[in-house]
PDB file of C-alpha atoms in Angstrom:
ATOM      1  CA  MET A   1      28.016 -28.812 -13.598  1.00  0.00           C
ATOM      2  CA  PRO A   2      24.279 -29.510 -13.465  1.00  0.00           C
ATOM      3  CA  ASP A   3      23.222 -32.151 -10.987  1.00  0.00           C
ATOM      4  CA  ASP A   4      20.426 -34.233 -12.521  1.00  0.00           C
ATOM      5  CA  ASN A   5      19.420 -35.389  -9.052  1.00  0.00           C
ATOM      6  CA  ASN A   6      18.936 -31.871  -7.742  1.00  0.00           C
ATOM      7  CA  PRO A   7      15.165 -31.365  -7.449  1.00  0.00           C
ATOM      8  CA  ILE A   8      15.531 -27.577  -7.322  1.00  0.00           C
ATOM      9  CA  PRO A   9      18.295 -26.638  -9.782  1.00  0.00           C
ATOM     10  CA  HIS A  10      17.195 -22.991 -10.043  1.00  0.00           C
ATOM     11  CA  TRP A  11      17.608 -22.295  -6.336  1.00  0.00           C
ATOM     12  CA  GLN A  12      20.743 -21.067  -4.637  1.00  0.00           C
ATOM     13  CA  ARG A  13      21.667 -22.968  -1.510  1.00  0.00           C
ATOM     14  CA  GLN A  14      23.416 -21.111   1.249  1.00  0.00           C
ATOM     15  CA  ASP A  15      24.818 -22.805   4.325  1.00  0.00           C
ATOM     16  CA  LEU A  16      25.509 -19.991   6.791  1.00  0.00           C
ATOM     17  CA  PRO A  17      22.737 -19.375   7.667  1.00  0.00           C
ATOM     18  CA  PRO A  18      21.020 -22.284   5.915  1.00  0.00           C
ATOM     19  CA  MET A  19      18.614 -21.026   3.278  1.00  0.00           C
ATOM     20  CA  LEU A  20      17.370 -21.454  -0.248  1.00  0.00           C
ATOM     21  CA  SER A  21      16.770 -18.529  -2.563  1.00  0.00           C
ATOM     22  CA  ARG A  22      15.586 -17.915  -6.082  1.00  0.00           C
ATOM     23  CA  ARG A  23      14.799 -14.822  -8.119  1.00  0.00           C
ATOM     24  CA  PHE A  24      11.802 -14.918 -10.454  1.00  0.00           C
ATOM     25  CA  GLU A  25      11.231 -12.400 -13.254  1.00  0.00           C
ATOM     26  CA  PHE A  26       7.906 -11.522 -14.830  1.00  0.00           C
ATOM     27  CA  GLU A  27       6.671  -9.533 -17.809  1.00  0.00           C
ATOM     28  CA  THR A  28       3.980  -7.588 -16.003  1.00  0.00           C
ATOM     29  CA  TYR A  29       2.953  -6.409 -12.559  1.00  0.00           C
ATOM     30  CA  SER A  30      -0.194  -8.548 -12.652  1.00  0.00           C
ATOM     31  CA  GLU A  31       1.907 -11.693 -13.248  1.00  0.00           C
ATOM     32  CA  THR A  32       4.089 -10.625 -10.324  1.00  0.00           C
ATOM     33  CA  ARG A  33       1.020 -10.192  -8.112  1.00  0.00           C
ATOM     34  CA  ARG A  34      -0.423 -13.551  -9.167  1.00  0.00           C
ATOM     35  CA  PHE A  35       2.856 -15.262  -8.283  1.00  0.00           C
ATOM     36  CA  LEU A  36       2.990 -13.500  -4.899  1.00  0.00           C
ATOM     37  CA  ASP A  37      -0.543 -14.619  -4.116  1.00  0.00           C
ATOM     38  CA  GLY A  38       0.402 -18.184  -5.042  1.00  0.00           C
ATOM     39  CA  VAL A  39       3.459 -18.093  -2.794  1.00  0.00           C
ATOM     40  CA  ALA A  40       1.295 -16.717   0.053  1.00  0.00           C
ATOM     41  CA  GLU A  41      -1.125 -19.653  -0.273  1.00  0.00           C
ATOM     42  CA  LEU A  42       1.723 -22.181  -0.285  1.00  0.00           C
ATOM     43  CA  ALA A  43       3.333 -20.442   2.689  1.00  0.00           C
ATOM     44  CA  GLU A  44       0.142 -20.591   4.716  1.00  0.00           C
ATOM     45  CA  ALA A  45      -0.407 -24.249   3.823  1.00  0.00           C
ATOM     46  CA  ALA A  46       3.178 -25.111   4.796  1.00  0.00           C
ATOM     47  CA  GLN A  47       3.140 -22.762   7.803  1.00  0.00           C
ATOM     48  CA  HIS A  48       6.516 -21.555   6.617  1.00  0.00           C
ATOM     49  CA  TYR A  49       6.851 -17.887   5.795  1.00  0.00           C
ATOM     50  CA  PRO A  50       9.451 -17.010   3.187  1.00  0.00           C
ATOM     51  CA  ASN A  51      11.146 -13.674   3.033  1.00  0.00           C
ATOM     52  CA  LEU A  52      10.151 -12.053  -0.220  1.00  0.00           C
ATOM     53  CA  SER A  53      11.530  -9.007  -1.957  1.00  0.00           C
ATOM     54  CA  PHE A  54       9.677  -7.754  -4.963  1.00  0.00           C
ATOM     55  CA  GLY A  55       9.247  -4.884  -7.333  1.00  0.00           C
ATOM     56  CA  LYS A  56       7.055  -4.411 -10.381  1.00  0.00           C
ATOM     57  CA  THR A  57       8.393  -7.370 -12.335  1.00  0.00           C
ATOM     58  CA  TYR A  58      10.560  -9.480 -10.046  1.00  0.00           C
ATOM     59  CA  VAL A  59      10.296 -11.505  -6.868  1.00  0.00           C
ATOM     60  CA  SER A  60      13.197 -12.833  -4.817  1.00  0.00           C
ATOM     61  CA  VAL A  61      12.177 -15.684  -2.547  1.00  0.00           C
ATOM     62  CA  THR A  62      14.283 -16.736   0.423  1.00  0.00           C
ATOM     63  CA  LEU A  63      13.370 -19.812   2.427  1.00  0.00           C
ATOM     64  CA  ASP A  64      15.116 -19.698   5.755  1.00  0.00           C
ATOM     65  CA  ALA A  65      15.784 -23.048   7.419  1.00  0.00           C
ATOM     66  CA  ASP A  66      15.656 -21.332  10.829  1.00  0.00           C
ATOM     67  CA  GLY A  67      19.214 -22.312  11.686  1.00  0.00           C
ATOM     68  CA  LYS A  68      18.689 -25.997  10.932  1.00  0.00           C
ATOM     69  CA  LYS A  69      19.971 -27.792   7.845  1.00  0.00           C
ATOM     70  CA  VAL A  70      17.951 -27.333   4.666  1.00  0.00           C
ATOM     71  CA  GLY A  71      15.603 -30.335   4.928  1.00  0.00           C
ATOM     72  CA  PRO A  72      13.075 -32.100   2.684  1.00  0.00           C
ATOM     73  CA  ASP A  73      10.199 -29.865   3.845  1.00  0.00           C
ATOM     74  CA  LEU A  74      11.980 -26.761   2.630  1.00  0.00           C
ATOM     75  CA  VAL A  75      12.970 -28.414  -0.653  1.00  0.00           C
ATOM     76  CA  ALA A  76       9.337 -29.491  -1.137  1.00  0.00           C
ATOM     77  CA  LEU A  77       8.168 -25.908  -0.593  1.00  0.00           C
ATOM     78  CA  ALA A  78      10.740 -24.681  -3.121  1.00  0.00           C
ATOM     79  CA  GLN A  79       9.426 -27.234  -5.638  1.00  0.00           C
ATOM     80  CA  GLN A  80       5.843 -26.084  -5.023  1.00  0.00           C
ATOM     81  CA  ILE A  81       6.900 -22.498  -5.622  1.00  0.00           C
ATOM     82  CA  ASP A  82       8.664 -23.607  -8.822  1.00  0.00           C
ATOM     83  CA  SER A  83       5.433 -25.231  -9.941  1.00  0.00           C
ATOM     84  CA  LEU A  84       3.734 -21.805  -9.907  1.00  0.00           C
ATOM     85  CA  VAL A  85       5.888 -20.875 -12.870  1.00  0.00           C
ATOM     86  CA  ALA A  86       5.955 -24.322 -14.504  1.00  0.00           C
ATOM     87  CA  GLY A  87       6.726 -23.995 -18.173  1.00  0.00           C
ATOM     88  CA  THR A  88       8.867 -20.921 -17.564  1.00  0.00           C
ATOM     89  CA  PRO A  89      12.597 -21.651 -17.782  1.00  0.00           C
TER      90      PRO A  89
ATOM     91  CA  MET B   1      15.706  16.818  16.138  1.00  0.00           C
ATOM     92  CA  PRO B   2      12.162  16.203  14.903  1.00  0.00           C
ATOM     93  CA  ASP B   3      10.988  18.445  12.102  1.00  0.00           C
ATOM     94  CA  ASP B   4       7.361  19.391  12.680  1.00  0.00           C
ATOM     95  CA  ASN B   5       7.044  20.300   9.023  1.00  0.00           C
ATOM     96  CA  ASN B   6       8.143  16.906   7.807  1.00  0.00           C
ATOM     97  CA  PRO B   7       5.002  15.200   6.483  1.00  0.00           C
ATOM     98  CA  ILE B   8       6.634  11.759   6.664  1.00  0.00           C
ATOM     99  CA  PRO B   9       8.731  11.640   9.849  1.00  0.00           C
ATOM    100  CA  HIS B  10       8.844   7.828   9.951  1.00  0.00           C
ATOM    101  CA  TRP B  11      10.505   7.498   6.558  1.00  0.00           C
ATOM    102  CA  GLN B  12      14.219   7.437   5.897  1.00  0.00           C
ATOM    103  CA  ARG B  13      15.320   9.690   3.066  1.00  0.00           C
ATOM    104  CA  GLN B  14      18.299   8.656   1.042  1.00  0.00           C
ATOM    105  CA  ASP B  15      19.888  10.863  -1.588  1.00  0.00           C
ATOM    106  CA  LEU B  16      22.124   8.559  -3.597  1.00  0.00           C
ATOM    107  CA  PRO B  17      20.109   7.109  -5.219  1.00  0.00           C
ATOM    108  CA  PRO B  18      17.103   9.214  -4.173  1.00  0.00           C
ATOM    109  CA  MET B  19      14.588   7.098  -2.286  1.00  0.00           C
ATOM    110  CA  LEU B  20      12.311   6.916   0.714  1.00  0.00           C
ATOM    111  CA  SER B  21      12.080   3.847   2.906  1.00  0.00           C
ATOM    112  CA  ARG B  22      10.209   2.693   5.971  1.00  0.00           C
ATOM    113  CA  ARG B  23       9.936  -0.578   7.844  1.00  0.00           C
ATOM    114  CA  PHE B  24       6.526  -1.580   9.206  1.00  0.00           C
ATOM    115  CA  GLU B  25       6.034  -4.278  11.848  1.00  0.00           C
ATOM    116  CA  PHE B  26       2.875  -6.272  12.454  1.00  0.00           C
ATOM    117  CA  GLU B  27       1.559  -8.686  15.047  1.00  0.00           C
ATOM    118  CA  THR B  28       0.284 -11.316  12.650  1.00  0.00           C
ATOM    119  CA  TYR B  29       0.728 -12.600   9.131  1.00  0.00           C
ATOM    120  CA  SER B  30      -2.831 -11.621   8.217  1.00  0.00           C
ATOM    121  CA  GLU B  31      -2.139  -7.995   9.206  1.00  0.00           C
ATOM    122  CA  THR B  32       1.014  -8.141   7.100  1.00  0.00           C
ATOM    123  CA  ARG B  33      -0.985  -9.452   4.123  1.00  0.00           C
ATOM    124  CA  ARG B  34      -3.679  -6.801   4.550  1.00  0.00           C
ATOM    125  CA  PHE B  35      -1.038  -4.080   4.547  1.00  0.00           C
ATOM    126  CA  LEU B  36       0.639  -5.534   1.448  1.00  0.00           C
ATOM    127  CA  ASP B  37      -2.688  -5.599  -0.388  1.00  0.00           C
ATOM    128  CA  GLY B  38      -3.265  -1.971   0.600  1.00  0.00           C
ATOM    129  CA  VAL B  39       0.161  -0.947  -0.680  1.00  0.00           C
ATOM    130  CA  ALA B  40      -0.519  -2.810  -3.933  1.00  0.00           C
ATOM    131  CA  GLU B  41      -3.751  -0.854  -4.477  1.00  0.00           C
ATOM    132  CA  LEU B  42      -2.018   2.466  -3.786  1.00  0.00           C
ATOM    133  CA  ALA B  43       0.857   1.493  -6.079  1.00  0.00           C
ATOM    134  CA  GLU B  44      -1.486   0.686  -8.935  1.00  0.00           C
ATOM    135  CA  ALA B  45      -3.436   3.920  -8.418  1.00  0.00           C
ATOM    136  CA  ALA B  46      -0.200   5.937  -8.369  1.00  0.00           C
ATOM    137  CA  GLN B  47       1.407   3.861 -11.136  1.00  0.00           C
ATOM    138  CA  HIS B  48       4.494   3.780  -8.973  1.00  0.00           C
ATOM    139  CA  TYR B  49       5.763   0.391  -7.898  1.00  0.00           C
ATOM    140  CA  PRO B  50       7.639   0.290  -4.613  1.00  0.00           C
ATOM    141  CA  ASN B  51      10.217  -2.307  -3.815  1.00  0.00           C
ATOM    142  CA  LEU B  52       8.924  -4.325  -0.914  1.00  0.00           C
ATOM    143  CA  SER B  53      10.671  -6.835   1.296  1.00  0.00           C
ATOM    144  CA  PHE B  54       8.557  -8.774   3.714  1.00  0.00           C
ATOM    145  CA  GLY B  55       8.417 -11.742   5.992  1.00  0.00           C
ATOM    146  CA  LYS B  56       5.708 -13.056   8.289  1.00  0.00           C
ATOM    147  CA  THR B  57       5.377  -9.897  10.410  1.00  0.00           C
ATOM    148  CA  TYR B  58       7.305  -7.105   8.723  1.00  0.00           C
ATOM    149  CA  VAL B  59       7.317  -5.125   5.502  1.00  0.00           C
ATOM    150  CA  SER B  60      10.080  -2.812   4.320  1.00  0.00           C
ATOM    151  CA  VAL B  61       8.871  -0.357   1.713  1.00  0.00           C
ATOM    152  CA  THR B  62      11.265   1.480  -0.577  1.00  0.00           C
ATOM    153  CA  LEU B  63      10.013   4.177  -2.911  1.00  0.00           C
ATOM    154  CA  ASP B  64      12.592   4.810  -5.587  1.00  0.00           C
ATOM    155  CA  ALA B  65      12.566   8.271  -7.156  1.00  0.00           C
ATOM    156  CA  ASP B  66      13.984   6.777 -10.371  1.00  0.00           C
ATOM    157  CA  GLY B  67      17.118   8.895 -10.225  1.00  0.00           C
ATOM    158  CA  LYS B  68      15.217  12.169  -9.826  1.00  0.00           C
ATOM    159  CA  LYS B  69      14.903  14.131  -6.595  1.00  0.00           C
ATOM    160  CA  VAL B  70      12.307  12.904  -4.106  1.00  0.00           C
ATOM    161  CA  GLY B  71       9.297  14.976  -5.180  1.00  0.00           C
ATOM    162  CA  PRO B  72       5.805  15.695  -3.860  1.00  0.00           C
ATOM    163  CA  ASP B  73       4.274  12.706  -5.676  1.00  0.00           C
ATOM    164  CA  LEU B  74       6.564  10.304  -3.844  1.00  0.00           C
ATOM    165  CA  VAL B  75       5.959  12.014  -0.504  1.00  0.00           C
ATOM    166  CA  ALA B  76       2.204  11.807  -1.140  1.00  0.00           C
ATOM    167  CA  LEU B  77       2.474   8.084  -1.825  1.00  0.00           C
ATOM    168  CA  ALA B  78       4.471   7.636   1.399  1.00  0.00           C
ATOM    169  CA  GLN B  79       1.720   9.494   3.289  1.00  0.00           C
ATOM    170  CA  GLN B  80      -0.948   7.278   1.743  1.00  0.00           C
ATOM    171  CA  ILE B  81       1.014   4.201   2.800  1.00  0.00           C
ATOM    172  CA  ASP B  82       1.325   5.671   6.312  1.00  0.00           C
ATOM    173  CA  SER B  83      -2.444   6.091   6.389  1.00  0.00           C
ATOM    174  CA  LEU B  84      -2.840   2.297   6.017  1.00  0.00           C
ATOM    175  CA  VAL B  85      -1.455   1.990   9.535  1.00  0.00           C
ATOM    176  CA  ALA B  86      -3.002   5.165  10.921  1.00  0.00           C
ATOM    177  CA  GLY B  87      -3.249   4.915  14.674  1.00  0.00           C
ATOM    178  CA  THR B  88      -0.108   2.783  14.856  1.00  0.00           C
ATOM    179  CA  PRO B  89       2.907   4.732  16.107  1.00  0.00           C
TER     180      PRO B  89
END
């Protein structure tokens, strides 16, 4: 059931270990690269380095809470990453 | 036993499905980014898109032979990627 109060409905939450993850799909390699560059900028600004797996047209982002509970900082970073693909479902 | 004739001794070869993979470790995030940018350029030149997984200081590269045997083109790409870290063991 969708939770209207969930700020990051497209992300999977995992508890053990605590992390957030989302897979993004793109039409072209250049879109994929642009997204990766955007994530890199956000990561540097937040000083939090996601684990990313990507191929030509997909990127899987994992935000690791470093053993702590998933907190507001991590959720905020997930929202910023979402905003890179705003308009895309 | 090391094979002196193996042009890519640091890569793991897998047969099912056919692929080559190697994990690279770096001291800093900026080295990691520089390496990723280098791989991206080689990938575009070769029109072969590796699957990459990376975090702050590591990159795992997987070159998928697309169901065919690992051929000379893929080995050449692996060697080019190796050359990005030439001098590093």
